[in-house]
Amino acid sequence: MDYKIREIRKNEYPILSDFLYEIIFIPKGINKPPKSIIEQPKLQVYIDDTTPSFAISLYEEYRNLGIGTALMEAMLQFLRVKGYKQTSLSVQKANYLVHMYRKAGFEMVDENKEEYITLFGHRYILHSILMQFLMRISQ
């Protein structure tokens, strides 16, 4: 399948709510919740004001074609270019994509009964802080 990954255009912003709804992992045998669920504050998990929350979704017919992985890699690169040191991702423990996020470099930093809270770039930041600390000591 041919596709091109590009930055979203302003006239496409209205479809973001569709993609936010598509992000919700719904285990087999569970009915889909109403679309209004995306407006619930408990679904918005933030680490801090300088760490963007990472979210990725595809319409079902475009899944399992490698597009999601390519999109995730492009989005992470975009964040690096924009100067972000890390990004967070909240994922349900039962979600089949947990392994993909770990493979991409997201590391678990917290968890609750249902979800893992992960960070991408976390190890880089810790390494950077340690190097800065060591450089100060050696001076």
XYZ file of C-alpha atoms in Angstrom:
139
model
C 0.000 0.000 0.000
C 1.321 3.420 -0.916
C 1.048 6.161 1.697
C 2.722 9.393 2.652
C 3.242 10.569 6.230
C 2.871 14.315 6.587
C 1.952 16.930 9.146
C -1.760 17.412 9.714
C -3.390 20.378 7.993
C -5.630 22.829 9.850
C -8.649 21.883 7.759
C -8.173 18.289 8.995
C -8.343 19.168 12.725
C -12.040 18.191 12.967
C -11.180 14.516 12.311
C -8.882 14.411 15.353
C -11.858 13.425 17.524
C -12.346 10.368 15.283
C -8.740 9.351 15.849
C -8.969 9.969 19.595
C -11.897 7.565 19.648
C -9.953 5.023 17.579
C -7.144 5.110 20.172
C -9.364 3.528 22.804
C -8.455 -0.118 23.203
C -11.597 -2.220 23.441
C -10.995 -5.876 24.337
C -12.915 -8.527 22.425
C -16.377 -9.128 23.805
C -16.718 -5.593 25.192
C -19.149 -3.148 23.594
C -17.709 0.080 22.234
C -18.372 3.040 24.517
C -20.111 6.146 23.166
C -17.871 8.579 21.305
C -18.439 11.146 24.091
C -16.048 9.108 26.261
C -13.097 10.964 24.708
C -14.155 14.077 26.612
C -13.640 12.479 30.048
C -10.732 14.074 31.952
C -9.615 10.724 33.421
C -8.547 9.649 29.935
C -6.070 12.513 29.727
C -2.857 11.427 31.448
C -0.048 13.963 31.711
C 3.442 13.647 33.134
C 4.223 17.372 33.304
C 3.835 20.603 31.324
C 6.979 20.018 29.247
C 6.244 16.415 28.240
C 3.749 16.014 25.410
C 1.344 13.121 25.608
C 1.891 10.756 22.675
C -1.112 9.285 20.901
C -1.343 7.354 17.686
C -4.243 5.673 15.947
C -5.293 4.319 12.610
C -8.657 3.401 11.225
C -9.094 -0.348 11.568
C -8.745 -1.079 7.855
C -5.222 0.449 7.870
C -3.871 -1.562 10.806
C -1.302 -4.356 10.560
C 0.228 -2.930 7.372
C 3.295 -1.277 8.965
C 1.741 2.178 8.701
C 1.400 2.584 12.474
C 5.059 1.807 13.085
C 6.151 4.199 10.336
C 3.822 6.894 11.683
C 5.112 6.418 15.226
C 8.734 6.695 14.096
C 7.952 9.838 12.097
C 6.093 11.409 15.031
C 8.940 10.671 17.460
C 11.446 12.168 15.024
C 9.199 15.234 14.629
C 9.163 15.700 18.426
C 12.981 15.417 18.563
C 13.358 18.045 15.830
C 10.977 20.330 17.732
C 13.261 20.038 20.778
C 11.234 17.758 23.030
C 13.400 15.531 25.190
C 10.667 13.032 26.031
C 7.036 12.119 25.424
C 4.604 10.076 27.487
C 2.193 7.352 26.484
C -0.530 5.723 28.542
C -1.499 2.259 27.332
C -3.875 -0.344 28.738
C -2.089 -3.447 29.963
C -4.341 -5.678 27.851
C -3.603 -3.718 24.660
C -1.849 -5.894 22.073
C 0.335 -2.901 21.111
C 2.200 -2.766 24.452
C 5.061 -4.767 22.914
C 5.301 -2.392 19.942
C 5.636 0.639 22.225
C 8.325 -1.091 24.303
C 10.187 -2.116 21.158
C 10.061 1.515 19.969
C 11.759 2.642 23.187
C 8.921 3.577 25.526
C 9.822 2.622 29.091
C 7.358 2.033 31.905
C 7.673 4.671 34.632
C 4.408 4.022 36.475
C 1.369 1.809 36.363
C -2.060 1.464 37.858
C -4.582 -1.367 37.853
C -5.358 -1.017 34.143
C -2.566 0.974 32.468
C 1.137 1.433 32.023
C 2.425 5.002 31.989
C 5.460 5.072 29.727
C 8.057 7.573 28.581
C 10.059 7.706 25.386
C 13.403 9.454 25.819
C 13.447 8.867 29.582
C 16.746 6.951 29.491
C 18.281 9.693 27.335
C 17.303 12.342 29.883
C 18.684 10.358 32.811
C 21.927 9.773 30.875
C 22.118 13.469 29.991
C 21.566 14.538 33.606
C 24.207 12.074 34.811
C 26.727 13.320 32.214
C 26.088 16.953 33.207
C 26.527 16.018 36.867
C 29.799 14.167 36.160
C 31.076 17.090 34.085
C 30.404 19.507 36.953
C 32.203 17.247 39.431
C 35.251 16.940 37.215
C 35.588 20.726 36.774
